[in-house]
Coordinates of C-alpha atoms and ligand atoms in Angstrom, one line a residue:
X742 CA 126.7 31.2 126.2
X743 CA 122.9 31.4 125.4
X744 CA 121.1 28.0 125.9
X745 CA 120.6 26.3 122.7
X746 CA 116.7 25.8 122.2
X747 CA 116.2 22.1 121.6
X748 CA 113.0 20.0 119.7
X749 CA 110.3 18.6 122.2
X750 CA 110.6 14.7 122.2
X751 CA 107.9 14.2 119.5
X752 CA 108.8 17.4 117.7
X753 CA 112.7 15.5 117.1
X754 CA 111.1 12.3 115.9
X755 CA 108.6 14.3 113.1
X756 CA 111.3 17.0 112.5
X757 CA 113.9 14.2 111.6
X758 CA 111.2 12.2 109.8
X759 CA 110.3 15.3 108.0
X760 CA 113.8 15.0 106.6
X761 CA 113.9 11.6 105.7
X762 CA 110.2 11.6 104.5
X763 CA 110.7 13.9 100.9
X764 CA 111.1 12.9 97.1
X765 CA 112.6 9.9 98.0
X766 CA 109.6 8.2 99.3
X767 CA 107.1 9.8 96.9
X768 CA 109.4 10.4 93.8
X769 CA 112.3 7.8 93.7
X770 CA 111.2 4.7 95.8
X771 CA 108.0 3.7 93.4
X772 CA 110.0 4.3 90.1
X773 CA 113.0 2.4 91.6
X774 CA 110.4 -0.2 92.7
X775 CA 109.0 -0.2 89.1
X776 CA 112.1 -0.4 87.7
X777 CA 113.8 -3.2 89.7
X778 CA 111.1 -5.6 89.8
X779 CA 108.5 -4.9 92.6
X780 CA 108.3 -6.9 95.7
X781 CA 111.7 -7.9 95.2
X782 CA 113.4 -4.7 95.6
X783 CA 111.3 -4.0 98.5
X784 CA 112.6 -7.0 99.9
X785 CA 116.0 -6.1 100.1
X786 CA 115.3 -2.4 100.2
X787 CA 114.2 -3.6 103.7
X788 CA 116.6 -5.8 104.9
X789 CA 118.9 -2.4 103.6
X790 CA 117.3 -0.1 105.9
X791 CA 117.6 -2.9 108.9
X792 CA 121.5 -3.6 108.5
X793 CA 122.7 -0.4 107.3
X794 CA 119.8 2.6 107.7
X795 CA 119.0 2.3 110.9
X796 CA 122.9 1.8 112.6
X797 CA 124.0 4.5 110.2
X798 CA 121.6 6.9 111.3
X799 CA 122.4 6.3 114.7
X800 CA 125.7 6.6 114.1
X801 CA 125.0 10.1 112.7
X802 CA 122.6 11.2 115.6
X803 CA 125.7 10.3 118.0
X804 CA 128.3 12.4 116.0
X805 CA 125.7 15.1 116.5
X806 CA 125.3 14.6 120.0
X807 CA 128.7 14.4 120.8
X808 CA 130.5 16.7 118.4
X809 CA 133.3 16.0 115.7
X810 CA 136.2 16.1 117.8
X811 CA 139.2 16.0 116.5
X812 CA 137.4 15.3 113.5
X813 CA 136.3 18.9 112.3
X814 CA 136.6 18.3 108.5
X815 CA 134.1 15.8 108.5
X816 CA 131.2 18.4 109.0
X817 CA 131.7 20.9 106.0
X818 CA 132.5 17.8 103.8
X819 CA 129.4 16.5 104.5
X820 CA 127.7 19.7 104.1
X821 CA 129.6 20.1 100.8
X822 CA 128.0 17.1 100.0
X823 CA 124.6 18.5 101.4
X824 CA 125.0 21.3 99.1
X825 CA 125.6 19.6 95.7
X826 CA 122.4 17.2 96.5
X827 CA 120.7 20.1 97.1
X828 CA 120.9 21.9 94.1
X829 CA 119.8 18.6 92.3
X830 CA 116.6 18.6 94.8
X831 CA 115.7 21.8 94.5
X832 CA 115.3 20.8 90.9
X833 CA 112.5 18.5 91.6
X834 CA 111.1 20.1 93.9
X835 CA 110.7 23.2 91.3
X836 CA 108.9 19.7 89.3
X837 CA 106.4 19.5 91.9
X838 CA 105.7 22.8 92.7
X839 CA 104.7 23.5 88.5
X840 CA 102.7 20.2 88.8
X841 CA 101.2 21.5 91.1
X842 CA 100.0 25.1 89.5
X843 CA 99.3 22.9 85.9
X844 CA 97.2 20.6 88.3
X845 CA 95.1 23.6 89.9
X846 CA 95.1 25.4 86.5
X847 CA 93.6 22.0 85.1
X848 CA 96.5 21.8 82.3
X849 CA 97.1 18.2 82.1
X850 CA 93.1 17.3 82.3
X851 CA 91.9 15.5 79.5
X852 CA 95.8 14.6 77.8
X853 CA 97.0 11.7 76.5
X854 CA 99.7 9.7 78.1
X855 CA 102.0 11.3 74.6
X856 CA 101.1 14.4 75.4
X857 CA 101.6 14.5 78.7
X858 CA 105.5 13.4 78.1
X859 CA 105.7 16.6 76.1
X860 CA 104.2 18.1 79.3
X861 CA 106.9 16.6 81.6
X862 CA 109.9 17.4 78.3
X863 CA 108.7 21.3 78.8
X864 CA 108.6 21.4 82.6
X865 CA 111.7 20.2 82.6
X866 CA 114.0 21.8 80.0
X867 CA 112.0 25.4 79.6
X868 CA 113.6 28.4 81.3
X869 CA 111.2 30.9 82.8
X870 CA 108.7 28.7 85.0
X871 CA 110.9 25.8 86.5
X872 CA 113.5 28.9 87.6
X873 CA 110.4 30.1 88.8
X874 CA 109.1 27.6 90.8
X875 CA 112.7 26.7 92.0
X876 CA 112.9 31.0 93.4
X877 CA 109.4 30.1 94.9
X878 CA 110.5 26.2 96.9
X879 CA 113.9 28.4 98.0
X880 CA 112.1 31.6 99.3
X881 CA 109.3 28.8 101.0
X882 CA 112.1 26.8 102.5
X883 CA 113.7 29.8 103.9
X884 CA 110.9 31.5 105.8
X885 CA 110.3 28.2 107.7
X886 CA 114.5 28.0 108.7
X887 CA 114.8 31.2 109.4
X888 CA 112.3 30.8 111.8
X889 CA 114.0 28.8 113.8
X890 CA 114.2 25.2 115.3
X891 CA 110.9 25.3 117.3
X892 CA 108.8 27.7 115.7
X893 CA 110.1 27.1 112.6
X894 CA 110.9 23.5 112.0
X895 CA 109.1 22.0 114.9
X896 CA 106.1 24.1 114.2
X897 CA 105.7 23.0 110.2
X898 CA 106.7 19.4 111.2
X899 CA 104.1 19.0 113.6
X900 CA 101.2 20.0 110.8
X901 CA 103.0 19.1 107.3
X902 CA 103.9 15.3 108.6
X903 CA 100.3 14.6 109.9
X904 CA 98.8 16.2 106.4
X905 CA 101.2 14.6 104.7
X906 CA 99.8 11.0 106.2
X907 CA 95.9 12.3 105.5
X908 CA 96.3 13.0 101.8
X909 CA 98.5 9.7 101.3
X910 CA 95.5 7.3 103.1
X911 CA 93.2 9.5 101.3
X912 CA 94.6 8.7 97.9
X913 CA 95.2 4.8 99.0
X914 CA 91.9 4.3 99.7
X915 CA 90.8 5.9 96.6
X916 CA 93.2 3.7 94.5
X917 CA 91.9 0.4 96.5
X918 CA 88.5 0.8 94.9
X919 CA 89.8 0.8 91.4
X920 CA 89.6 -2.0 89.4
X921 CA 92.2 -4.4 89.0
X922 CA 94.2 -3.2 91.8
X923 CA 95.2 -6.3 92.8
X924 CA 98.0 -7.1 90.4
X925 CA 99.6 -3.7 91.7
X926 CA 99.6 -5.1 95.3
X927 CA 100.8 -8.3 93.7
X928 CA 103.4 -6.4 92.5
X929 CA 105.0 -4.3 95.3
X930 CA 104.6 -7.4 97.9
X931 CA 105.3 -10.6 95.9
X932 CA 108.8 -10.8 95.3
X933 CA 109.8 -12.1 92.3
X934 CA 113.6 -13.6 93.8
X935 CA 114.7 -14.4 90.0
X936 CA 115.3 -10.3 90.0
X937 CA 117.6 -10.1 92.7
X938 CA 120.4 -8.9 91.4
X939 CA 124.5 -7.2 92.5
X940 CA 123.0 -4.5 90.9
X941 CA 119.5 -4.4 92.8
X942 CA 121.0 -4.6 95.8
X943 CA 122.9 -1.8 95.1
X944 CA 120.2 0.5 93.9
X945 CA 118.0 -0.6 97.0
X946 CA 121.2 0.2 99.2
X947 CA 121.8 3.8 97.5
X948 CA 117.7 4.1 97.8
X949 CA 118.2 3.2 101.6
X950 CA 121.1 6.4 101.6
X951 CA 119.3 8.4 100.3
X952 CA 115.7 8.2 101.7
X953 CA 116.9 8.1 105.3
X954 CA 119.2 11.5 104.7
X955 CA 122.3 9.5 105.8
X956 CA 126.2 11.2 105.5
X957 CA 125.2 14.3 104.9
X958 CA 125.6 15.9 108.6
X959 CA 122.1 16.5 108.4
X960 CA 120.6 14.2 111.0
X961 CA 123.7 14.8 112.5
X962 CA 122.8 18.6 112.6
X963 CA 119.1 17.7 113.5
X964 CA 120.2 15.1 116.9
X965 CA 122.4 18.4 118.0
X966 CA 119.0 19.8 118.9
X967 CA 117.6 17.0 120.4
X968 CA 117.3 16.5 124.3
X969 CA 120.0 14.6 126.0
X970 CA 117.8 12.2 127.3
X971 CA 116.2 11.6 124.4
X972 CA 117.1 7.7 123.0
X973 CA 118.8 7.6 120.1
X974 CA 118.4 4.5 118.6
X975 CA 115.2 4.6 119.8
X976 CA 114.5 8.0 117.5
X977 CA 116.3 6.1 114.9
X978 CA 114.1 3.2 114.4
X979 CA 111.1 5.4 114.8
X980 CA 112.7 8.0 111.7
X981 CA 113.1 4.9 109.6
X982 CA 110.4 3.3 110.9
X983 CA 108.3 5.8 109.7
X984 CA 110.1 6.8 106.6
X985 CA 109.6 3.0 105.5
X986 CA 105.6 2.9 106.5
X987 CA 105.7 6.5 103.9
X988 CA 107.4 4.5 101.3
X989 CA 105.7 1.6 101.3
X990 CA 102.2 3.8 101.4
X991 CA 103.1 5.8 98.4
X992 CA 103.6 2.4 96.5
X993 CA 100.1 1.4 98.0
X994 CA 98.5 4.5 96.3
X995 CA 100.8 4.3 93.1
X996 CA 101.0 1.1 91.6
X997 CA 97.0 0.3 92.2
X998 CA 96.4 3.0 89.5
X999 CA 99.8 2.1 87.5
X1000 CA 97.8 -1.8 86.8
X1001 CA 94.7 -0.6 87.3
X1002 CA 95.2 1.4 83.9
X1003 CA 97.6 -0.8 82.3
X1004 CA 100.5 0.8 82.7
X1005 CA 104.0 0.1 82.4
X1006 CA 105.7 0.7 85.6
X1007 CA 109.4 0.6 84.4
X1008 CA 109.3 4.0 83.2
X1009 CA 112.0 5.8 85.7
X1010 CA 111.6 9.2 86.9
X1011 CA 109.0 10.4 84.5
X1012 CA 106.9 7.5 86.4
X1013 CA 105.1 9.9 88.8
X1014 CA 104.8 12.7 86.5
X1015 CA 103.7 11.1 83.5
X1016 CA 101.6 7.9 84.5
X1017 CA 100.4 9.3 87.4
X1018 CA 98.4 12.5 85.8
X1019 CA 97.4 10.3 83.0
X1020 CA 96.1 7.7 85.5
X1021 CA 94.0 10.2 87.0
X1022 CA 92.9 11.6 84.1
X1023 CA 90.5 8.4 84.0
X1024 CA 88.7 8.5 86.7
X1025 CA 86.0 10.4 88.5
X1026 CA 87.2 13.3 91.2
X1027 CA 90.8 13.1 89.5
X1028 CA 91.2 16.9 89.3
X1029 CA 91.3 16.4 92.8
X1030 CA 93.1 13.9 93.3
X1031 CA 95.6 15.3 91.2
X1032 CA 96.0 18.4 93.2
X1033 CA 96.3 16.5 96.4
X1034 CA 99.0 14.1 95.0
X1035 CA 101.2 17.2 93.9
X1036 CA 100.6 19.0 96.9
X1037 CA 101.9 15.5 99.0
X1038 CA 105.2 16.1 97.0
X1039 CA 105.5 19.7 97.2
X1040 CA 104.7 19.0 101.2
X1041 CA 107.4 16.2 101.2
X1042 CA 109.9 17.8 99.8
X1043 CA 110.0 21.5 101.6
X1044 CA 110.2 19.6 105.2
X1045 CA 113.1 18.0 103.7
X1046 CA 114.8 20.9 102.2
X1047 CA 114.5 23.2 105.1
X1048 CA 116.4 20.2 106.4
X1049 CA 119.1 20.8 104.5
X1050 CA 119.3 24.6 104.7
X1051 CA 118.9 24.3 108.5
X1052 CA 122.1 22.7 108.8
X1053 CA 124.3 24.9 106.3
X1054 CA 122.8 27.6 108.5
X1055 CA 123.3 25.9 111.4
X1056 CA 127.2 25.5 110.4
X1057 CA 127.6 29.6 109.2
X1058 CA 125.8 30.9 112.3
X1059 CA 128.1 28.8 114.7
X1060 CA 131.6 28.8 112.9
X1061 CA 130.8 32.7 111.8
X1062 CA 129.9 36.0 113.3
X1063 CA 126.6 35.6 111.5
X1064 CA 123.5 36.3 112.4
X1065 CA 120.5 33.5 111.7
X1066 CA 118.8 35.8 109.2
X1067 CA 121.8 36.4 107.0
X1068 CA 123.5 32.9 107.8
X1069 CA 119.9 31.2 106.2
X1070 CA 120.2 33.9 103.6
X1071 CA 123.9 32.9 102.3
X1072 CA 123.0 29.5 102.9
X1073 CA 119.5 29.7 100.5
X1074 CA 120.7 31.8 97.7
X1075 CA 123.8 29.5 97.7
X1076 CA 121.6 26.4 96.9
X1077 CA 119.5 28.7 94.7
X1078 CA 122.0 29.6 92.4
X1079 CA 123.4 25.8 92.3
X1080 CA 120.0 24.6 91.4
X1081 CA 119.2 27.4 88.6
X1082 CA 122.6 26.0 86.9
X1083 CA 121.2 22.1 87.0
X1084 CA 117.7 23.2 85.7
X1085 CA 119.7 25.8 83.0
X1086 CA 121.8 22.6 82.1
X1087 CA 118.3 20.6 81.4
X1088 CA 117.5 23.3 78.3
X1089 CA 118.4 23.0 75.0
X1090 CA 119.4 26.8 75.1
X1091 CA 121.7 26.0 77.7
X1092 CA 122.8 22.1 77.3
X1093 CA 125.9 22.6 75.1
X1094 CA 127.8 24.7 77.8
X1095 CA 126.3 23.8 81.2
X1096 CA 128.3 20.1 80.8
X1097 CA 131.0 18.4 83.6
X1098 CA 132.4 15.5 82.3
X1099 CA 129.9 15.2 79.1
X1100 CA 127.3 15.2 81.1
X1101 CA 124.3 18.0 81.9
X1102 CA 125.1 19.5 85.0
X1103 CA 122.1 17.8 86.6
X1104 CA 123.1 14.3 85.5
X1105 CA 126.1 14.7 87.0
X1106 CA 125.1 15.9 90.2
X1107 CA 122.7 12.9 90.6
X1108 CA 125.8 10.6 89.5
X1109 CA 128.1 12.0 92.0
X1110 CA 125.7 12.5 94.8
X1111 CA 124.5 9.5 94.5
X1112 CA 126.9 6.6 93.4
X1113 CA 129.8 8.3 95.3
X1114 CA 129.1 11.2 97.7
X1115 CA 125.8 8.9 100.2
X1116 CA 127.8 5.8 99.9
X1117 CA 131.3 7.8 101.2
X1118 CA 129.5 10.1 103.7
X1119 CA 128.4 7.3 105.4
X1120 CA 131.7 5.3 105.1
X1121 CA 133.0 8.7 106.9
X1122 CA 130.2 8.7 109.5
X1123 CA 130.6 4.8 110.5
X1124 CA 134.5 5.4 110.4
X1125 CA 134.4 8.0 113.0
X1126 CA 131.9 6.5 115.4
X1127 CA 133.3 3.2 115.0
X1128 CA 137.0 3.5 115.2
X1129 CA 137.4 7.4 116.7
X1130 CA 134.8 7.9 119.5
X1131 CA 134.9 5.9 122.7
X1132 CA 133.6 2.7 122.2
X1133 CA 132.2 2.6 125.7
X1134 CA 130.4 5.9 125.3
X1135 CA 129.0 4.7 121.7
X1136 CA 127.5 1.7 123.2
X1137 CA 126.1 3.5 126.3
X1138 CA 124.4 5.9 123.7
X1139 CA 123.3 3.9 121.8
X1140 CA 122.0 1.0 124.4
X1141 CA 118.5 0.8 123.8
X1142 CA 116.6 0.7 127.4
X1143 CA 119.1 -0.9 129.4
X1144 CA 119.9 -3.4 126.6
X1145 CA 123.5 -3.2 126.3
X1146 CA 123.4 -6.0 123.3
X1147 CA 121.6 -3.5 121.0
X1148 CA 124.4 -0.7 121.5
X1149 CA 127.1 -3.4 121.1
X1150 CA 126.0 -5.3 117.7
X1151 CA 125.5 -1.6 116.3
X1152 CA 128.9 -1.3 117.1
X1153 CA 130.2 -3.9 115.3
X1154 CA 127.7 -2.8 112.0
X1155 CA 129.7 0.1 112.7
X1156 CA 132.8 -0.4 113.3
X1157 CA 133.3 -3.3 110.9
X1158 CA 130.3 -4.8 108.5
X1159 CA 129.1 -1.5 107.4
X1160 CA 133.2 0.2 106.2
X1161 CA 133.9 -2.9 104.6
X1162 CA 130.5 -3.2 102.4
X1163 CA 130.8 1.0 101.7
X1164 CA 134.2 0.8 100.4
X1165 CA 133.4 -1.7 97.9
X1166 CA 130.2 0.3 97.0
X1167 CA 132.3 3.8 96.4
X1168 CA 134.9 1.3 94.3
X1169 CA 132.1 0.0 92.0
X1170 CA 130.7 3.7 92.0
X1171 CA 134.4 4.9 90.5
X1172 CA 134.8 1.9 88.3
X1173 CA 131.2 2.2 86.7
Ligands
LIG1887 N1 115.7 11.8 102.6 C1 115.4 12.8 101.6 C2 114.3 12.2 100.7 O1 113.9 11.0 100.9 C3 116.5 13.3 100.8 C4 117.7 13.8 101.6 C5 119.0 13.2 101.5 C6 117.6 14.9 102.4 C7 120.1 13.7 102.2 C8 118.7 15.4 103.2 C9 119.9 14.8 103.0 O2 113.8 12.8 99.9

């Protein structure tokens, strides 16, 4: 057997961050934030990412080390899973690459925060550019997988993460020196406990899913690569560790501009693509700015997709006769076709017949994907770890430095906490 190339210590940390790091952080966590109250949805959004992100994800980066056993199913389940999210991401990524040509073009200078909405209504629910721009994040996300695990992935890591960290200080700074920027810090970090809610802590756990890529095989897929001396927990609190830092950072350059301009931060997902070009729109060197914020998304969310297509690859070049080249080929135009149908569903030439369930296809890819399919992927994950594998081995892997306590109470989040709390979740998720 040929030996499997694997990531250089530092190049597994940023590849795996690069996964976790995407629209989640940029996209989702500062409208979630806006929407569920500020500081006290970061609040439990953290305590979320101690309890459950960080022993699920270890969890995952063992059943990658160690294989699936007698559990086979549970890899092209998840990465059935994989697929459906994808299609729904590839969506939004298509978003950020056209904000990102209207940006350079200068099309949303000088708009008001009305027209601008009509801006985001025809990027999302025209035909021609957003297929477009999906073809273009697909064919981009490709050439980087195809590529390969070092000088593919590794390679665009080790330069996309640090830029990615640049352009986000860059436009923090910036916001810092607006005026009344206070009452946005006021608002991510003081939390308001009168808004927590069953239903906060639900959105902050289903943001904690998705943003760390968890029950999707795809950390799974990216710890297969790793060396087999390299930590796993450790790697683990260092990928959410620096997913969180991300997060919090695009709330530091968001919601400085959101008050500083008045605002209303409880606008959902339009909240980035609306307020953010109108906020910039008032001040000096936003044409820049503007640029540079888009090209932070587009940035975050190709190091996350070729995560995705890495693994489907990953999965058709080792369970077929396959070669890379055609395995990343299947696996791209697979996710390409899926994602044309959910942006197809968003137009009003298409609405009436691209429906499931009386909803757009898109909607109900986001419901499924995300009420039921993060929530039960990692109920499978923490299943299988916790109650299949050897205990012993689980807590020797996941001992952190000699300290045999850490691998044991991640066990027991394992084993026990974290099963019970998903099955209620993917209940409630059926129910409403
Ligand atoms: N973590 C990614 C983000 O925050 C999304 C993702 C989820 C990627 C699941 C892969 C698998 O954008």
């Amino acid at each position: 057997m040929k030996e499997k190339t694997r990531f250089g210590a530092l190049g597994a940390v940023l590849a795996a961050a690069g996964s976790a790091v995407g629209l989640g952080n940029i996209w989702k966590f500062p409208y979630m934030t806006g929407e569920n109250g500020g500081g006290a949805f970061l609040l439990i959004y953290l305590v979320c990412i101690l309890l459950f992100g960080i022993p699920i994800l270890s969890a995952e980066f063992y059943a990658g080390r160690r294989g699936y056993g007698r559990w086979r199913w549970l890899e092209p389940a998840a990465l059935l899973s994989a697929t459906i999210f994808c299609g729904f991401y590839f969506v939004i990524t298509g978003w950020c690459f056209h904000y990102l040509i209207l940006s350079i073009t200068g099309a949303t200078s000088a708009l008001s925060p009305a027209a601008l909405s009509e801006v985001f209504g025809g990027v999302t629910s025209e035909v021609v550019m957003p297929c477009l721009c999906i073809v273009l994040a697909v064919s981009i996300t490709a050439l980087i997988t195809v590529a390969g695990i070092k000088s593919g992935i590794e390679r665009a890591s080790k330069i996309l993460m640090p830029l990615l960290f640049i352009i986000l200080i860059a436009l923090i700074i910036y916001g810092l020196t607006l005026p009344g920027h206070r009452e946005g810090l006021r608002f991510l970090f003081a939390p308001d406990f009168s808004k927590i809610t069953p239903t906060l802590i639900i959105n902050a756990l289903g943001q904690c899913f998705f943003t760390l890529s968890l029950g999707m095989a795809v950390m799974a897929n990216y710890a297969s690569f790793m060396e087999p001396s390299q930590n796993l927990t450790r790697t683990a609190v260092h990928v959410a560790g620096l997913d969180t830092i991300v997060a919090i950072l695009a709330g530091l350059a968001i919601f400085p501009a959101v008050f500083s301009l008045g605002i209303d931060p409880t606008q959902g997902p339009e909240l980035v693509f609306v307020t953010l070009p109108s906020a910039f729109n008032h001040i000096a060197g936003g044409y820049w700015l503007q640029i540079l914020f888009f090209l932070l998304m587009v940035i975050a969310a190709v190091t996350t997709t070729i995560s995705i297509v890495q693994t489907q690859t990953d999965w058709l070049e080792t369970h077929t006769r396959l070669s890379r080249r055609w395995a990343t080929f299947i696996a791209a135009f697979t996710d390409l076709l899926l994602a044309l149908f959910c942006s197809l569903s968003l137009t009003n030439s298409c609405a009436d017949y691209l429906t499931i369930a009386g909803m757009s296809i898109y909607d109900a890819a986001d419901w499924l994907v995300s009420k039921i399919l993060f929530p039960a992927g990692g109920l499978l994950f923490s299943l299988y770890v916790g109650w299949i594998c050897d205990p012993a081995d689980v807590v020797n892997e996941l001992s952190l430095g000699g300290h045999r306590a850490i691998g044991k109470t991640l066990l027991v989040l394992i084993r026990y906490v974290i099963p019970l709390v998903l099955i209620l979740i993917v209940i409630f998720g059926f129910l409403g």
